[in-house]
CSV table of C-alpha atoms and ligand atoms in Angstrom, one decimal:
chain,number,residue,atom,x,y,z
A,1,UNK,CA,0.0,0.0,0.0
A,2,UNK,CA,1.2,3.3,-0.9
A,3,UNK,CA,2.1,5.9,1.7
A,4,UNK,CA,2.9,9.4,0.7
A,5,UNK,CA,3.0,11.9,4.0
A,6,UNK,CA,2.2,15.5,3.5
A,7,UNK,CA,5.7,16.6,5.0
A,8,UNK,CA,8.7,15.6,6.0
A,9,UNK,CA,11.8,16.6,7.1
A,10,UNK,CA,15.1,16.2,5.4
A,11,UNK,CA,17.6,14.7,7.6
A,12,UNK,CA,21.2,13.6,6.8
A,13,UNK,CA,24.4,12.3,8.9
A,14,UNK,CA,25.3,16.1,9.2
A,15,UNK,CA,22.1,16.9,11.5
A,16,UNK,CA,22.8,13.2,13.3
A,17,UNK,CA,26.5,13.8,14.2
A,18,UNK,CA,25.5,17.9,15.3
A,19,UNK,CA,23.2,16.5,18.0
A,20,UNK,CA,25.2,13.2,18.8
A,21,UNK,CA,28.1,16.1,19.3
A,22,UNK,CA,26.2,18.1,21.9
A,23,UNK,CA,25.0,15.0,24.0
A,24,UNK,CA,28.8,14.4,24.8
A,25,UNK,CA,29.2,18.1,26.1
A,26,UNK,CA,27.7,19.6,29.5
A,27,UNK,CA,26.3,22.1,28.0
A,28,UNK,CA,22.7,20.3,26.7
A,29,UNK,CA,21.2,24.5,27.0
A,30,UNK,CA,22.4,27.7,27.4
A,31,UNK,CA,25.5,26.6,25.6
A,32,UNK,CA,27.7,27.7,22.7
A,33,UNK,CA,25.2,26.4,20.1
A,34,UNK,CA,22.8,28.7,20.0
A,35,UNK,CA,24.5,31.9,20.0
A,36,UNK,CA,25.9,30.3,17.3
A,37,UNK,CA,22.8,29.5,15.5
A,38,UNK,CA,21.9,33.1,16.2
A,39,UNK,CA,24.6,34.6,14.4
A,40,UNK,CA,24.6,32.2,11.8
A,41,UNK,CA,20.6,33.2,11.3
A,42,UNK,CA,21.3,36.4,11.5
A,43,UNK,CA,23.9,36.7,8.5
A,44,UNK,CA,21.8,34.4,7.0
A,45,UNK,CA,19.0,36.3,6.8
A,46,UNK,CA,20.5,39.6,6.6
A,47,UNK,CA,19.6,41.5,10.3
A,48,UNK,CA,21.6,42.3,12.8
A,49,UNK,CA,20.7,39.9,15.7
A,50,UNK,CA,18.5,36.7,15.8
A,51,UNK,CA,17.2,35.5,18.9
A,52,UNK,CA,16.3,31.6,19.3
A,53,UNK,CA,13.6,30.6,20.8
A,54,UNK,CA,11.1,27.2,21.4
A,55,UNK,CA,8.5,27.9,18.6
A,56,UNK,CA,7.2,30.0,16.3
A,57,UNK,CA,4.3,31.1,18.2
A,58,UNK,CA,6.7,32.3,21.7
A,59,UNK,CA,8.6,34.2,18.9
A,60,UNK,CA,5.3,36.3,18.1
A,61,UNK,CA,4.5,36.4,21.3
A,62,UNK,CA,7.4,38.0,22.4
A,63,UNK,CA,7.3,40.3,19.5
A,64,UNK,CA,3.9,42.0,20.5
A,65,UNK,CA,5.3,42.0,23.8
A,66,UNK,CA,8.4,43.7,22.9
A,67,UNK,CA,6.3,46.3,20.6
A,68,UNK,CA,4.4,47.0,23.7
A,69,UNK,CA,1.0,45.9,22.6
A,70,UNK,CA,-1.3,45.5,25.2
A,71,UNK,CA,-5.0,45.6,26.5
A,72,UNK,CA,-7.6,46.6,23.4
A,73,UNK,CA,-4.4,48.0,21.3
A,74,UNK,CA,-5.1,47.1,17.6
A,75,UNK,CA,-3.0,45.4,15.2
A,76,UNK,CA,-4.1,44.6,12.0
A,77,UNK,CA,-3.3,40.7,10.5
A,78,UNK,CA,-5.1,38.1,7.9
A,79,UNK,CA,-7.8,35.1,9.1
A,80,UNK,CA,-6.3,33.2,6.3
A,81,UNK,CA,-3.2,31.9,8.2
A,82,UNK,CA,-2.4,29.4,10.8
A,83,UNK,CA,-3.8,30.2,14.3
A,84,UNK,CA,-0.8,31.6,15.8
A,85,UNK,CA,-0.5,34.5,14.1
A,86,UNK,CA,-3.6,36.1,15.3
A,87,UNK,CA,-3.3,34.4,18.9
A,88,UNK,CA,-0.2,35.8,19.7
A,89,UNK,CA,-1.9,39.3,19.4
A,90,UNK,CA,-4.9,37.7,22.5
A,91,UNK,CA,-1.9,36.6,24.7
A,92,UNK,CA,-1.9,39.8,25.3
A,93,UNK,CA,-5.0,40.9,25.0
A,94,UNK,CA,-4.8,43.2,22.3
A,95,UNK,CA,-7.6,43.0,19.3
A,96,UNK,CA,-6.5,41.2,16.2
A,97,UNK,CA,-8.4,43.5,13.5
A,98,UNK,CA,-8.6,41.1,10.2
A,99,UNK,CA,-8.0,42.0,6.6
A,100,UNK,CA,-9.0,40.3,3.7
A,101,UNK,CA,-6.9,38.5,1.2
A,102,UNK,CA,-5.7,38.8,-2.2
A,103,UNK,CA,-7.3,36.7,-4.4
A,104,UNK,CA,-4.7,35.9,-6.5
A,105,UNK,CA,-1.7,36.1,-3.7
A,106,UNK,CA,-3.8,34.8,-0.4
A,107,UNK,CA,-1.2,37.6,1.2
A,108,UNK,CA,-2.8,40.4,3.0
A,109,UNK,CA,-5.2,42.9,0.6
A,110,UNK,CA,-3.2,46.2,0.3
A,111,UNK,CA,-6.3,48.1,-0.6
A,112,UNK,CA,-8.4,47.1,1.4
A,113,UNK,CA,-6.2,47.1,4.4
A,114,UNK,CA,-5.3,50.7,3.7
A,115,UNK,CA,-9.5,51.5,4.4
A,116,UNK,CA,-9.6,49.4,7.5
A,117,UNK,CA,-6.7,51.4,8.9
A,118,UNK,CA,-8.4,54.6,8.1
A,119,UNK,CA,-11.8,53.2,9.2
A,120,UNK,CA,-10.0,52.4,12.4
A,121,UNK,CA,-7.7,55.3,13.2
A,122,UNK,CA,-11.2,57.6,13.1
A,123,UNK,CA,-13.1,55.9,15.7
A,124,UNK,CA,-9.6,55.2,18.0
A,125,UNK,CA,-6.2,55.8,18.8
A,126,UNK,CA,-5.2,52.2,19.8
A,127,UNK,CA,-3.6,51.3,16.7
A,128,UNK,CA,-0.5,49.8,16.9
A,129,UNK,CA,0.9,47.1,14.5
A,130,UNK,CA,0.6,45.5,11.1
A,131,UNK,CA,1.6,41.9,11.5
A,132,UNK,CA,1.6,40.3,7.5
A,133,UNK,CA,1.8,36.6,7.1
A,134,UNK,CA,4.0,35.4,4.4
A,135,UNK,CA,1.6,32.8,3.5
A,136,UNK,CA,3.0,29.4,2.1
A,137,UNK,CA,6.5,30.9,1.6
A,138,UNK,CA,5.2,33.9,-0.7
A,139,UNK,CA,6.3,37.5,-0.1
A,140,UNK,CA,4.0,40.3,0.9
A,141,UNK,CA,4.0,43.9,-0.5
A,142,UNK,CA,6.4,45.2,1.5
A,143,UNK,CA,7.1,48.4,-0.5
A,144,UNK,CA,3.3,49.1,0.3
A,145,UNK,CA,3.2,47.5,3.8
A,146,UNK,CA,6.5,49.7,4.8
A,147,UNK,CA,4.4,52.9,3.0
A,148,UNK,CA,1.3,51.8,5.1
A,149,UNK,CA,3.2,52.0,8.2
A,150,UNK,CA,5.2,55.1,7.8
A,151,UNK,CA,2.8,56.9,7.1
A,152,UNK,CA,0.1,55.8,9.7
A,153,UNK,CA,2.8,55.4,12.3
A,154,UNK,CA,2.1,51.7,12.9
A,155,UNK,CA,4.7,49.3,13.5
A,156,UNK,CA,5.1,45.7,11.3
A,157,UNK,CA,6.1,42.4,13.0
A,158,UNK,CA,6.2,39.7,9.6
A,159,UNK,CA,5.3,36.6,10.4
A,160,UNK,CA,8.1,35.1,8.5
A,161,UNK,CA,7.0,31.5,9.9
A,162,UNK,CA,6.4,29.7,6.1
A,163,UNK,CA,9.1,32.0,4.3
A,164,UNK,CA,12.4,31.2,4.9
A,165,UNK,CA,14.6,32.1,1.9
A,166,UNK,CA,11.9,34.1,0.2
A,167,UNK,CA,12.7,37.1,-1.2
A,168,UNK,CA,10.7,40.5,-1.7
A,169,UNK,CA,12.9,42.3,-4.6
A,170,UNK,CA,16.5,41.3,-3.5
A,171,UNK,CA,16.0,41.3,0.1
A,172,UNK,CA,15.3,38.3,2.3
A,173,UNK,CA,11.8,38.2,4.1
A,174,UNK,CA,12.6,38.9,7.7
A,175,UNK,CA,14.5,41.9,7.1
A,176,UNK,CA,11.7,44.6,6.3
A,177,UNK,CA,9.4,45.0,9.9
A,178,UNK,CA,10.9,46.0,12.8
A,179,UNK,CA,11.2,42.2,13.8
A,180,UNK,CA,9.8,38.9,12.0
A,181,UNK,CA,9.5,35.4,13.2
A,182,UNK,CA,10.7,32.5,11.4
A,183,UNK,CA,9.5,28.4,12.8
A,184,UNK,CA,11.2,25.6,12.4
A,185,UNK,CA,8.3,23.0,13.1
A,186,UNK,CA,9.5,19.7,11.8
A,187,UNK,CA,6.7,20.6,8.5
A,188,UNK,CA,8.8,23.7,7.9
A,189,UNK,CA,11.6,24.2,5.1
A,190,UNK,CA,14.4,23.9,8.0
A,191,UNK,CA,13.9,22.3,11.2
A,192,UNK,CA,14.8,22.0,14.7
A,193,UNK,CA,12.0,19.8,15.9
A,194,UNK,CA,10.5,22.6,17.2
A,195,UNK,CA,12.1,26.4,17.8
A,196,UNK,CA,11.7,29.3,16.7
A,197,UNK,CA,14.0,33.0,16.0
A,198,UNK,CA,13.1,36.3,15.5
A,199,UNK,CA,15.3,38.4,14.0
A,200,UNK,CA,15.6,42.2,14.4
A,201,UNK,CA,18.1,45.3,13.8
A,202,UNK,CA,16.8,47.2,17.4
A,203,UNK,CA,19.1,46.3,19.5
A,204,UNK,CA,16.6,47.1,22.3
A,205,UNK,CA,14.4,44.6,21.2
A,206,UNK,CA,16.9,42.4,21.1
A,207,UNK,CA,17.5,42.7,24.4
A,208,UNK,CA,14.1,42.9,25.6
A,209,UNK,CA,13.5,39.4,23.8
A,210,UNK,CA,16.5,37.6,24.8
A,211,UNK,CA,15.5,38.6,28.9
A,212,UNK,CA,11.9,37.5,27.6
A,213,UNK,CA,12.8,34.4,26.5
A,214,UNK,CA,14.9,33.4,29.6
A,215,UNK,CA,12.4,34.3,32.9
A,216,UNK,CA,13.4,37.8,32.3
A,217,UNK,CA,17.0,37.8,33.1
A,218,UNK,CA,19.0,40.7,31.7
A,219,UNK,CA,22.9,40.1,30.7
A,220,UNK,CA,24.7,40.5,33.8
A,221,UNK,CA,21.9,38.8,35.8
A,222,UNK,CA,22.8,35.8,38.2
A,223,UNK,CA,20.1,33.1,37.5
A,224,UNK,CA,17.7,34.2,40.3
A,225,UNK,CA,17.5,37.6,39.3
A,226,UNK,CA,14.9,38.5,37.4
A,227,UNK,CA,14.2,42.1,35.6
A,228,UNK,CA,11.1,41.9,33.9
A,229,UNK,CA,7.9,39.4,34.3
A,230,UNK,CA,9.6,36.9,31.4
A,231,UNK,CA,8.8,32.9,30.1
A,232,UNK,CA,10.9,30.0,29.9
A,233,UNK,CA,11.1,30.3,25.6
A,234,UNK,CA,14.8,28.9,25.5
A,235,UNK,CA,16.1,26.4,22.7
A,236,UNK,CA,18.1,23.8,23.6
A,237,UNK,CA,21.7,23.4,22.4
A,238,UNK,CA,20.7,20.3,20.9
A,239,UNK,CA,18.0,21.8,19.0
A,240,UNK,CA,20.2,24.4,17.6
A,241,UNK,CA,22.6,22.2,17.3
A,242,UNK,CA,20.4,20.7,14.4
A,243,UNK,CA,19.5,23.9,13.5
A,244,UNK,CA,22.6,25.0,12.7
A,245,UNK,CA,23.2,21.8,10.3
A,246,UNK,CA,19.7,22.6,8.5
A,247,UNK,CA,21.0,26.2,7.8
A,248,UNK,CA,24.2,24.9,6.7
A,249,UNK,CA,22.4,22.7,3.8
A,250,UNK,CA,19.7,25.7,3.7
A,251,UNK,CA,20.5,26.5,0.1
A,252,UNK,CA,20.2,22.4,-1.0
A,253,UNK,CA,17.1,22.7,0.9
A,254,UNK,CA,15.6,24.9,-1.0
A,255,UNK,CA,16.6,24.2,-4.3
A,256,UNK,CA,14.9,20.4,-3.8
A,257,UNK,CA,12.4,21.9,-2.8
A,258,UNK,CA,11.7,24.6,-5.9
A,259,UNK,CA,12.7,21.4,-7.8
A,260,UNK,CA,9.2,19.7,-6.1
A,261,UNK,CA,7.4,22.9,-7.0
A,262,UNK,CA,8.7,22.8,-10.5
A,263,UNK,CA,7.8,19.3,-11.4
A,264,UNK,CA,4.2,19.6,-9.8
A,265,UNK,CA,3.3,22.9,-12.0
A,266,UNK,CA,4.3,20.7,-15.2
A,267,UNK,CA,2.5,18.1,-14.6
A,268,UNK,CA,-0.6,20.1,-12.6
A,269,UNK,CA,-1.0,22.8,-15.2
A,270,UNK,CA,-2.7,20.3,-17.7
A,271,UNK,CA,-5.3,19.3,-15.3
A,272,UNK,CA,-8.4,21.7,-15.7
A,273,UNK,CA,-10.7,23.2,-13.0
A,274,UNK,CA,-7.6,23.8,-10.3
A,275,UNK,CA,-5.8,26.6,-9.9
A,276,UNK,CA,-2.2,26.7,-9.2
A,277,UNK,CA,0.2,29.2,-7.0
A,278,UNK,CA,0.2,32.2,-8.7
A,279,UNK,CA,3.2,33.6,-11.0
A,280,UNK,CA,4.7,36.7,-9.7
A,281,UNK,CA,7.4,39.0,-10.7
A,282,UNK,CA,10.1,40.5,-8.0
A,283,UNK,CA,9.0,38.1,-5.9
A,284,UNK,CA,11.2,34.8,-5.0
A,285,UNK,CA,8.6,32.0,-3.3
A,286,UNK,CA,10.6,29.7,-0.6
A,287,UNK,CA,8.2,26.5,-1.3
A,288,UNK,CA,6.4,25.5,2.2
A,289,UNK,CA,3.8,23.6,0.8
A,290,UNK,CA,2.3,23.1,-2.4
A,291,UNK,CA,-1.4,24.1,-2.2
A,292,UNK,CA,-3.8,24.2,-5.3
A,293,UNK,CA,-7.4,25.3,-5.4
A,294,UNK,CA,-10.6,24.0,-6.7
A,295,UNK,CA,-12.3,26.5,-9.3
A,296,UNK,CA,-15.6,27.8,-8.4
A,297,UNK,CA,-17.7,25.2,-9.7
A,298,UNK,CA,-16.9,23.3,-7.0
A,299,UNK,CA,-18.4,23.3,-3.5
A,300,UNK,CA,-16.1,22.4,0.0
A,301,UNK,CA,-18.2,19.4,0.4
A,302,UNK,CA,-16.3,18.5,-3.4
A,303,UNK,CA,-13.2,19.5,-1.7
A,304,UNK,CA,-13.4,17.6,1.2
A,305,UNK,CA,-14.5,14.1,-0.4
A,306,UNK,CA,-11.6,14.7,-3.1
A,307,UNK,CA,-9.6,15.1,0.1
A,308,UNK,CA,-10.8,11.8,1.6
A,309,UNK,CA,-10.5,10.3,-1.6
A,310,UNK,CA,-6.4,11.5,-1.7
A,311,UNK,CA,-6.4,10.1,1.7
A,312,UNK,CA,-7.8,6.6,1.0
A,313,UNK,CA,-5.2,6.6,-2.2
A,314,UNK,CA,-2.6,6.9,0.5
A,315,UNK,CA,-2.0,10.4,0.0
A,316,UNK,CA,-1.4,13.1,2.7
A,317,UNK,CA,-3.6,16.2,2.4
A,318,UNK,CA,-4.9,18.6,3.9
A,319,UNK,CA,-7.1,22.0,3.8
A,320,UNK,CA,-4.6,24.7,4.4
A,321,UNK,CA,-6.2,26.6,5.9
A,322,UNK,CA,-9.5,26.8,8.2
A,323,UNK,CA,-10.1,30.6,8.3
A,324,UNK,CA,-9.0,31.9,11.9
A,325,UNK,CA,-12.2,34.6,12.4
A,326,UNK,CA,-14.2,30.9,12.1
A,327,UNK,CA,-12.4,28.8,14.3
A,328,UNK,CA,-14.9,28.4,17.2
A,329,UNK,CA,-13.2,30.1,20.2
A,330,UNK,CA,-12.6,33.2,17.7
A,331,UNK,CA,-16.4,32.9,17.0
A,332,UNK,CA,-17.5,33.0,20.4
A,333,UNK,CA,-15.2,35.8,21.7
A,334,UNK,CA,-15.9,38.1,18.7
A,335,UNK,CA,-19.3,37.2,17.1
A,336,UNK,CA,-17.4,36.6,13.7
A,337,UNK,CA,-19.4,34.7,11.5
A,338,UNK,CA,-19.6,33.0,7.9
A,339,UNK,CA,-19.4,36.2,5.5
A,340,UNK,CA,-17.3,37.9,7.3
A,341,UNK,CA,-14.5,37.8,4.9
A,342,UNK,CA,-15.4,36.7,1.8
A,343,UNK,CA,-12.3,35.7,-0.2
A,344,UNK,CA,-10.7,34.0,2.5
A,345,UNK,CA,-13.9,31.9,2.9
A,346,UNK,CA,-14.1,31.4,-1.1
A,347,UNK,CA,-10.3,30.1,-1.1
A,348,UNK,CA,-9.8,28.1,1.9
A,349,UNK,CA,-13.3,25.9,1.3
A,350,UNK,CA,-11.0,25.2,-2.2
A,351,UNK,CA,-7.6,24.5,-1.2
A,352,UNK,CA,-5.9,21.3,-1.3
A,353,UNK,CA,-2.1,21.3,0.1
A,354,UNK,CA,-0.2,18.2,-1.8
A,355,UNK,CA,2.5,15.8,-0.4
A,356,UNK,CA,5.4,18.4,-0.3
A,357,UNK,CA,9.4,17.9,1.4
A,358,UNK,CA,12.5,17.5,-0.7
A,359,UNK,CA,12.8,14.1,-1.4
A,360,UNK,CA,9.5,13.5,-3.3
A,361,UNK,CA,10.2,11.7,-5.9
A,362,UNK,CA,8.6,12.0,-9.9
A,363,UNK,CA,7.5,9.1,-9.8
A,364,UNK,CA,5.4,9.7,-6.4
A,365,UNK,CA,4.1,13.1,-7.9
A,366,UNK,CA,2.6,11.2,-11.2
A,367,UNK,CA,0.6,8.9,-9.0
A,368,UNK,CA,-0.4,12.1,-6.4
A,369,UNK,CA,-1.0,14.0,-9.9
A,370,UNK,CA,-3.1,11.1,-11.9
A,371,UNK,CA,-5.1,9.9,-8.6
A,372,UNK,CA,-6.3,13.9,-8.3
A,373,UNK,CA,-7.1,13.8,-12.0
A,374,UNK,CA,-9.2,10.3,-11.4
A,375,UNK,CA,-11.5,11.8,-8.7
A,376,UNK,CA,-12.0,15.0,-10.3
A,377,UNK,CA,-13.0,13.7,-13.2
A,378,UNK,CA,-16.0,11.9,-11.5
A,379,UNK,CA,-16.7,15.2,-9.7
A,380,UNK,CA,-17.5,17.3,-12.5
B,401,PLP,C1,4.2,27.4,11.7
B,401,PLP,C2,3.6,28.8,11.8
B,401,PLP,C3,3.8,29.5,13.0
B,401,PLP,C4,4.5,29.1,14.2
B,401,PLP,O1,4.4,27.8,14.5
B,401,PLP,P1,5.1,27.0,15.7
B,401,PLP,O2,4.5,25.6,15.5
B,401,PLP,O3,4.7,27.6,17.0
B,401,PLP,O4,6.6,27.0,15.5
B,401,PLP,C5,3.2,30.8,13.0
B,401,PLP,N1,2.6,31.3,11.9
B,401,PLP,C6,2.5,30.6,10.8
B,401,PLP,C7,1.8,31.3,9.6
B,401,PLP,C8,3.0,29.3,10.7
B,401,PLP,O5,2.8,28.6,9.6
């Protein structure tokens, strides 16, 4: 029986031997590795400091924290995303103040964020931030983002979570807010089983975040000394120990993984009634998942069963993603419903995110590709 995953990570001898190397040492956290995985981030991605932490999501956290974004403060973000980049705005209780998406993109609507910000700023003064998701590895408009918040005086966190590698122009993602977030979820283009860094120029936030992350200890500190009210958000050395290795074969990583991309769209683009990732120009895509879309014609209820009938083929799939005004606790606290916003709802009732990592081979994609063709052809 066939058995195709959605993801998986790409792990050779290199990553084995980094964290076999750390186990013989003492120092299993707080040890050399991760200011050297910090550094090596850091260059990497072209900022001045990187600060590890245990996820994705405590990055963002820490971020809004760090921006000082607190009770009923408004920062202004997409539903169609992954949870986190909304929640981290409710840890602190601030009011995550949706945009629609681009049709074409799925990144934040320029336009029409432009009118909410207006529409907001003339009933209150709580604005604060403009946090952009790089959805599935594809830049946002950051000429027009950085315009947006220049001129309305709002600061940008980018969740940079899906985009490692992508680049807006000639510039890495990461490097245009005031701090981004990048995730290294074992699903992710580079992992660390789980972790997290943001990276920042401020060296004040940098601070801040490295205290945050450690219980609030500032340099200098002895270990029961404790500045500001902070988390335990630390990587281990082990973790970046891997990290490290993944960043080292970033570039091999990525190219596999454009190679993936590549082969799907030539086999993809002969199948009718999907729609594939869009083509843009001055805008490099770091592949995080292939996801394709059902045309109109078709309901979710089509969507899911071709979904279950991927599944029973063997094939991992999945509906990238549930929009985040309609997951139920958002529902309840807010009163968002169905409606709400309308191209996010129109796309992710289509989506279907294919079997993507490095090592997926052709012959693996013409069985994905043919067993999608099969079951749409009894839908329509
Ligand atoms: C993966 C991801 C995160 C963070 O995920 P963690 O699992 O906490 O590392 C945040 N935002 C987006 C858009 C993501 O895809």
């Amino acid at each position: 029986m066939i058995k195709i995953p959605l993801s998986s990570p790409d792990i050779t001898d290199l990553e084995k031997n980094a964290v076999l190397d750390v186990l013989d040492t003492p120092n299993l956290s707080l040890g050399p590795k991760i200011n050297e995985f910090e550094e090596k981030f850091a260059t990497y991605i072209g900022t001045r400091y990187a600060i590890a932490v245990n996820s994705g999501t405590s990055g963002l956290h820490l971020c809004v924290r760090a921006l000082n974004i607190k009770d009923g403060d408004e920062v202004f973000t997409t539903p169609f995303s992954f949870v986190a980049s909304a929640n981290c705005i409710l840890f602190e209780r601030a009011k995550p103040v949706f945009v629609d998406i681009d049709e074409n993109t799925l990144n934040i609507d320029i336009n029409k964020l432009a009118s909410v910000i207006e529409q907001s700023k003339s009933h209150n003064q709580r604005t604060k931030a403009i946090l952009p998701v790089h959805v599935f590895g594809r830049p946002c408009e950051m000429t027009e983002l950085n315009k947006l918040a220049q001129d309305n005086n709002l600061e940008i966190i980018e969740d940079a979570c899906e985009a490692i590698g992508a680049k807006y122009k000639t510039k890495n993602v990461g490097t245009f807010g005031k701090c981004a977030v990048f995730a290294f979820y074992p699903n992710k283009q580079m992992t660390t089983g789980e972790g997290g860094m943001i990276v920042t120029d401020d060296e004040n936030l940098y601070k801040f975040c490295r205290a945050l992350r450690n219980q609030g200890r500032t340099e200098g500190n002895n270990w029961l000394q404790h500045e500001y009210l902070g988390y335990n958000y630390r990587l281990s050395d082990i973790n970046c120990a891997l990290g490290i290795a993944q960043l080292q074969r970033i570039k091999d990583i990525l190219n596999k993984r454009q190679q993936v991309a590549n082969l799907y769209k030539s086999k993809l683009s002969k199948i009718e009634n999907i729609i594939l990732p869009a083509e843009e120009d001055n805008k490099l895509i770091s592949w995080f998942v292939y996801v394709i879309r059902l045309t109109e014609n078709f309901s979710m209820e089509d969507r899911d069963s071709i979904l279950e009938y991927l599944r029973a083929a063997g094939i991992g799939c999945n509906n990238y993603f549930t929009p985040i005004h309609l997951q139920p606790f958002y529902q309840k606290q807010f009163g968002f419903k169905k409606g709400d916003f309308p191209i996010t709802e129109k796309v992710s009732e289509r989506t279907i995110a294919l079997p993507f990592y490095n090592d997926l081979t052709e012959e693996e994609i013409d069985y994905i590709v043919n067993a999608l063709k099969k079951t749409l052809d009894t839908q329509v």
